[in-house]
Short mmCIF file of C-alpha atoms and ligand atoms in Angstrom, two decimals:
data_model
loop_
_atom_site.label_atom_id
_atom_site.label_comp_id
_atom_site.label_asym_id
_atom_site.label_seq_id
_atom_site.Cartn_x
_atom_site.Cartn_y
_atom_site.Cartn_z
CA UNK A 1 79.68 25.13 92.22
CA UNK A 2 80.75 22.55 89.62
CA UNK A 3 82.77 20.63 92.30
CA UNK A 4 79.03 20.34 94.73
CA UNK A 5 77.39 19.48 91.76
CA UNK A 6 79.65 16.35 91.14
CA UNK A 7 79.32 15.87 94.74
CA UNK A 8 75.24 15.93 94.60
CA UNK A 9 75.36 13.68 91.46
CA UNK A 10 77.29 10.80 92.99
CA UNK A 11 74.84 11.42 96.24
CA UNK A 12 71.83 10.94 93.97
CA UNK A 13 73.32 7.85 92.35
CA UNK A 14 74.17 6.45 95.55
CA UNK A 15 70.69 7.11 96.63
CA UNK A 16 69.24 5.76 93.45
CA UNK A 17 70.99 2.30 94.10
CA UNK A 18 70.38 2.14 97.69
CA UNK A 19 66.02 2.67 96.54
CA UNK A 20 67.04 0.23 94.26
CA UNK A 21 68.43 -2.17 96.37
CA UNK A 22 65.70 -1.87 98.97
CA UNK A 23 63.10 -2.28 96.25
CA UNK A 24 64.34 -5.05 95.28
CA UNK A 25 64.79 -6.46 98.78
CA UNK A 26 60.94 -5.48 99.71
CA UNK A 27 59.88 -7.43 96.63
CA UNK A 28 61.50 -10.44 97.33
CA UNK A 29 60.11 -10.47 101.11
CA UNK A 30 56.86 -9.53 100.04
CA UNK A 31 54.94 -11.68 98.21
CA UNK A 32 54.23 -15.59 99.18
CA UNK A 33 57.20 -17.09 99.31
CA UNK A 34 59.02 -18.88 95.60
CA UNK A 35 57.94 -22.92 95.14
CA UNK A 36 61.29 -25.10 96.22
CA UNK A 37 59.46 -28.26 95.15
CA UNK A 38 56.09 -29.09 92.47
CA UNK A 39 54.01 -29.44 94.96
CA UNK A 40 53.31 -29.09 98.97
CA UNK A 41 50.05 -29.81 99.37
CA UNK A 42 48.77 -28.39 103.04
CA UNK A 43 48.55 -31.07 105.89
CA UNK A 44 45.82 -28.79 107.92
CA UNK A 45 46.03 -31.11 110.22
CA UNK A 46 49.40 -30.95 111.35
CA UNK A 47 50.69 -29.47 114.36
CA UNK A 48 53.92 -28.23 113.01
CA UNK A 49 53.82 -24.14 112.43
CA UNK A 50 55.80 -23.16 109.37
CA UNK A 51 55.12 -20.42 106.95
CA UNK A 52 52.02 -21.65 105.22
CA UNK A 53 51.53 -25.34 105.92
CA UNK A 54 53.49 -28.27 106.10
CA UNK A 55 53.55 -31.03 103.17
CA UNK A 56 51.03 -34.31 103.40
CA UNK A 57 52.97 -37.09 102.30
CA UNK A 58 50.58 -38.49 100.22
CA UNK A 59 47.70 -36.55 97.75
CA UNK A 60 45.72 -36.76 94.86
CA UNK A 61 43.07 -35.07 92.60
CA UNK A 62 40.83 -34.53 95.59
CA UNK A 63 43.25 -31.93 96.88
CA UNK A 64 43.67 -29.51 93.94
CA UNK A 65 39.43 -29.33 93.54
CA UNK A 66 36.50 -27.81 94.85
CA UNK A 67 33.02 -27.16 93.96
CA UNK A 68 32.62 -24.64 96.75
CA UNK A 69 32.07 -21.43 94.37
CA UNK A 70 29.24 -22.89 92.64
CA UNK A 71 26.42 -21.62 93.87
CA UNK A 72 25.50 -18.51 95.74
CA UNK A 73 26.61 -18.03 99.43
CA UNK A 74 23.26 -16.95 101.78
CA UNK A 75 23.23 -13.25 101.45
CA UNK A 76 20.42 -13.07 104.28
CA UNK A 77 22.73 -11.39 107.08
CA UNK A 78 22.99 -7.56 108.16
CA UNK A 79 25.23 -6.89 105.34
CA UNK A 80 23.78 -7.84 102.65
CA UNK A 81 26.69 -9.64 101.12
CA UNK A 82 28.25 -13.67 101.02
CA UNK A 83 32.17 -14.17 100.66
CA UNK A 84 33.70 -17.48 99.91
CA UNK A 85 36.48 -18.16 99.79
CA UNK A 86 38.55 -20.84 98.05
CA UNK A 87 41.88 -20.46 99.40
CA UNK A 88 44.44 -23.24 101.09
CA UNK A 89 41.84 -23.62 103.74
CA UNK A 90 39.87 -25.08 101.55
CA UNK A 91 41.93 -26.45 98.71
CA UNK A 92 45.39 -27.80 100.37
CA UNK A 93 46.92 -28.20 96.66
CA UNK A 94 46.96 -23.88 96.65
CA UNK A 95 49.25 -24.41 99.69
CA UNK A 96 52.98 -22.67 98.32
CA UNK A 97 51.45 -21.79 95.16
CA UNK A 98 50.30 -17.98 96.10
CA UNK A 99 47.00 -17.93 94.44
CA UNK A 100 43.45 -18.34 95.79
CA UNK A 101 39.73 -17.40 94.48
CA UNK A 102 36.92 -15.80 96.15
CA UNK A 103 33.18 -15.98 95.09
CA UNK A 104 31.61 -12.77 96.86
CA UNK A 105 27.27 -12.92 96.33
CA UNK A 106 25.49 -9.56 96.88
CA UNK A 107 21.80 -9.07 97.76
CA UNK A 108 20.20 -5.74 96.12
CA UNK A 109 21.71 -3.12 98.29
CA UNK A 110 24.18 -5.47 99.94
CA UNK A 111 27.51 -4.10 100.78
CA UNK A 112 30.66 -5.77 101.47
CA UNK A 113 31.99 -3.29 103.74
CA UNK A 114 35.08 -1.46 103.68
CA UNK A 115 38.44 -3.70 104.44
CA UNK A 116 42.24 -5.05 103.39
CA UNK A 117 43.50 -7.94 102.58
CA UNK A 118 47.33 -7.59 103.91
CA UNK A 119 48.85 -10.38 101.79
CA UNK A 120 47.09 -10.05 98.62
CA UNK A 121 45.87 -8.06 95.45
CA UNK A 122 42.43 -9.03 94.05
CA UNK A 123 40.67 -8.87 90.89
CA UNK A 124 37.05 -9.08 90.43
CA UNK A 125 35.27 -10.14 87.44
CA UNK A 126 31.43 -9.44 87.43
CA UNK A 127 29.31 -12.24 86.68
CA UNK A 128 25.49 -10.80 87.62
CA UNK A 129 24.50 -7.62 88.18
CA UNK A 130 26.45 -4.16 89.15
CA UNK A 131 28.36 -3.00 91.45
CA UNK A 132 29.89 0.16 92.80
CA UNK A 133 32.90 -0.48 94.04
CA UNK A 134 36.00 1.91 95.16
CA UNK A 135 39.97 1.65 97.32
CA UNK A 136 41.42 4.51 98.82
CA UNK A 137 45.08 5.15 98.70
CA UNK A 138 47.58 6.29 101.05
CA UNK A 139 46.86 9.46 100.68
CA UNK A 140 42.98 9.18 101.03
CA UNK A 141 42.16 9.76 97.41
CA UNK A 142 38.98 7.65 96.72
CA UNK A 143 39.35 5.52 93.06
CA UNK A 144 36.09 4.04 92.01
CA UNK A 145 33.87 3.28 89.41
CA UNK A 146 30.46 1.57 88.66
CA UNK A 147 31.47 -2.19 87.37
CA UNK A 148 28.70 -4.55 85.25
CA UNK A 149 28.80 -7.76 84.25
CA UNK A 150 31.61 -9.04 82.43
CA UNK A 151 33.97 -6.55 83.41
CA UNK A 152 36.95 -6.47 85.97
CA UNK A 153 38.26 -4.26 88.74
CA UNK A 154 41.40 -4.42 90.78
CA UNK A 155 41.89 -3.73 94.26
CA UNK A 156 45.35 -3.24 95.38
CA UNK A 157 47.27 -4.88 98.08
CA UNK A 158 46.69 -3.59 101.17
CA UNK A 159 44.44 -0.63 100.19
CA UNK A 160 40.78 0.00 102.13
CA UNK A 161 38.14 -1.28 99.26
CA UNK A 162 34.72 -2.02 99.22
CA UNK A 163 31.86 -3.36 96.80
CA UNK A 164 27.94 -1.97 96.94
CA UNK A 165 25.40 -3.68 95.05
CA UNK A 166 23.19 -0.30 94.42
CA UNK A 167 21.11 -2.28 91.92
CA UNK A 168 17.96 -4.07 91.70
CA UNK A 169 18.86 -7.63 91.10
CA UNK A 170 21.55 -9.84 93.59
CA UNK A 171 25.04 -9.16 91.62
CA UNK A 172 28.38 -11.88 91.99
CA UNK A 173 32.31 -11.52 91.42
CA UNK A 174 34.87 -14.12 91.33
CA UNK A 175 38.07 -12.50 92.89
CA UNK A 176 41.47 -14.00 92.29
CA UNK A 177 44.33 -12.91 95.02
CA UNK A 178 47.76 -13.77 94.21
CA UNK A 179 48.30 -15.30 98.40
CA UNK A 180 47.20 -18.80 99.41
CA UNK A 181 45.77 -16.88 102.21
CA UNK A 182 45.21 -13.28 101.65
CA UNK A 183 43.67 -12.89 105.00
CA UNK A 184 40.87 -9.86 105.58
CA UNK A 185 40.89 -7.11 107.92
CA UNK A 186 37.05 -5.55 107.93
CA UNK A 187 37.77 -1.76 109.35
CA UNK A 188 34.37 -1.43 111.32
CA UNK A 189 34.70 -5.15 112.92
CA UNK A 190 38.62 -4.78 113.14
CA UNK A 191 37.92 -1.56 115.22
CA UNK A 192 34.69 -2.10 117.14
CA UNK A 193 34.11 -6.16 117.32
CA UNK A 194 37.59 -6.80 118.21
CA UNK A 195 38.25 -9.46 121.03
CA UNK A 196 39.72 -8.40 123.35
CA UNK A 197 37.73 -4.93 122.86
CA UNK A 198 39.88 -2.08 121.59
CA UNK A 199 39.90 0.71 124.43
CA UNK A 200 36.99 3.33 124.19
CA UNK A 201 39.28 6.38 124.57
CA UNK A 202 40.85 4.74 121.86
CA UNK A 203 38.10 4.95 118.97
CA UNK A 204 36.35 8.27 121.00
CA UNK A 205 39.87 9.83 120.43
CA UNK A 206 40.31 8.19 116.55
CA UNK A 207 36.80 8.58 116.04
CA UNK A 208 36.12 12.55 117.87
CA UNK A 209 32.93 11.07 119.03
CA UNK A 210 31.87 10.38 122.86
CA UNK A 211 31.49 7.18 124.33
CA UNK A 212 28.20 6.55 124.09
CA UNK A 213 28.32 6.69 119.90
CA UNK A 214 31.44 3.53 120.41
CA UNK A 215 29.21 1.62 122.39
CA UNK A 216 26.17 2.04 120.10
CA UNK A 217 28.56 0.77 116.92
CA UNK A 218 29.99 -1.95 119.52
CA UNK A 219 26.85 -3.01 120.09
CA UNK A 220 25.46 -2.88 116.40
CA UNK A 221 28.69 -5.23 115.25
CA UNK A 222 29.13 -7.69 118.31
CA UNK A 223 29.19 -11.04 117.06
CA UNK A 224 26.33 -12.74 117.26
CA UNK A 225 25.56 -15.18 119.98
C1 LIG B 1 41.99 -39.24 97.34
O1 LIG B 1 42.33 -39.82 98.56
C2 LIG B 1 41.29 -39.82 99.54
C3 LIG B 1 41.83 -40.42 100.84
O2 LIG B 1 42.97 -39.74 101.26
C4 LIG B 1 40.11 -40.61 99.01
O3 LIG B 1 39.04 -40.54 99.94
C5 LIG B 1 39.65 -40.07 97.67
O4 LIG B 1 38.64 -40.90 97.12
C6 LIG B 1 40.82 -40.00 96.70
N1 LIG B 1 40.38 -39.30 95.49
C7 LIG B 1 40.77 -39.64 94.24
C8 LIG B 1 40.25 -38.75 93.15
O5 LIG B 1 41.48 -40.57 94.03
C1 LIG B 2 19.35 -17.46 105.70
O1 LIG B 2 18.60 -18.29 104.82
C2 LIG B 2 18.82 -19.67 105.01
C3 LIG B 2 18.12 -20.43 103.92
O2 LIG B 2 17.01 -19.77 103.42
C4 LIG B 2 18.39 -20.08 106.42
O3 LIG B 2 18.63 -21.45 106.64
C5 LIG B 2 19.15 -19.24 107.44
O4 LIG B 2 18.70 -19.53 108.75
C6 LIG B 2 19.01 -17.76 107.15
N1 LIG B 2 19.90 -17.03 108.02
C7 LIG B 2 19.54 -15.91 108.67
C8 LIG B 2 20.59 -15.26 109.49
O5 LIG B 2 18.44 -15.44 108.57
#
């Protein structure tokens, strides 16, 4: 007995240092990638494809500014809800630096509708209104909570989340994401707007609904023309 104990110990600690190891390998793969220079501010309009964007030779203030979260985006579309976003897209100094901001407007019973952002964790601060927002984990326990003004929630990487504005007056959130880019999947649009279209047999199957309900939400999210 002693003798398969000593054996299952130095298993374990083997095991422990190979998690560890792999850990440590996952973090350093997974974030955006560490600075090897001040600054690389994003040429957009280069045709060389790298890993973010390649450097302009020459910058200045211009590129490391933006007004564009200053005012409310239109929340008049079948959502109810405005995100914009200042990432490298907008701001080529953010380009290497893995941070961005989002300014996300809500009408009164706007929703900005369940989705993940693969690269990125967020954190919203409230600046008008309330909001009931929520993620799901992994193993489809739903975390939320009713947010007001002044107060922050965190949504993290990966995870399904969503924000509803269930109150009376439009509400607002700046959300910082720790990617340049932290790129959005939106599950219903992902799913059902996709181009080319994802199979019907394959959302009838995911779904356990017939055809005709996959065509009525295709329908419902098709871009408009
Ligand atoms: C930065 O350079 C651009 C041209 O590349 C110029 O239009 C702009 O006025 C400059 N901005 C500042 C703050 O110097
Ligand atoms: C939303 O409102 C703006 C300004 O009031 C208007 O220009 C735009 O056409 C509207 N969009 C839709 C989809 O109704």
């Amino acid at each position: 007995m002693m003798r398969i104990s000593a054996k299952m110990a130095a298993f374990f600690r083997v095991s422990t240092l190979s998690v560890m190891a792999l850990a440590v390998f996952l973090c350093s793969v997974s974030a955006d990638p560490d600075l090897l220079q001040d600054v690389c501010v994003a040429d957009l309009a280069s045709g060389v494809r790298v890993n973010g964007f390649p450097c302009k030779a020459t910058f200045n203030a211009t590129d490391f500014s933006s007004n564009i979260l200053a005012k409310p985006g239109a929340t008049n579309n079948s959502m109810g809800s405005r995100v914009t976003g200042a990432n490298v897209m907008k701001i080529p100094g953010l380009n290497t630096l893995s941070i961005s901001l989002s300014r996300i407007d809500y009408a009164p019973g706007g929703l900005n509708p369940p989705h993940t952002h693969p690269r990125a964790t967020e954190v919203v601060f409230v600046l008008e209104g309330e909001l009931d927002v929520g993620f799901i984990t992994t193993a489809d326990v739903l975390i939320s909570k009713s947010i007001q003004k002044g107060e922050i929630f965190v949504f993290p990487r990966g995870l399904v989340h969503f924000q509803k504005n269930n109150g009376k007056e439009p509400a607002a959130v700046v959300a910082a994401f720790n990617s340049q880019l932290p790129g959005t999947q939106s599950i219903a649009a992902t799913l059902f707007a996709a181009s080319p279209p994802v199979p019907d047999n394959v959302l009838t199957k995911a779904f356990q609904v017939g055809t005709k309900e996959v065509n009525k939400i295709k329908t419902r999210l098709a871009p408009k023309k």
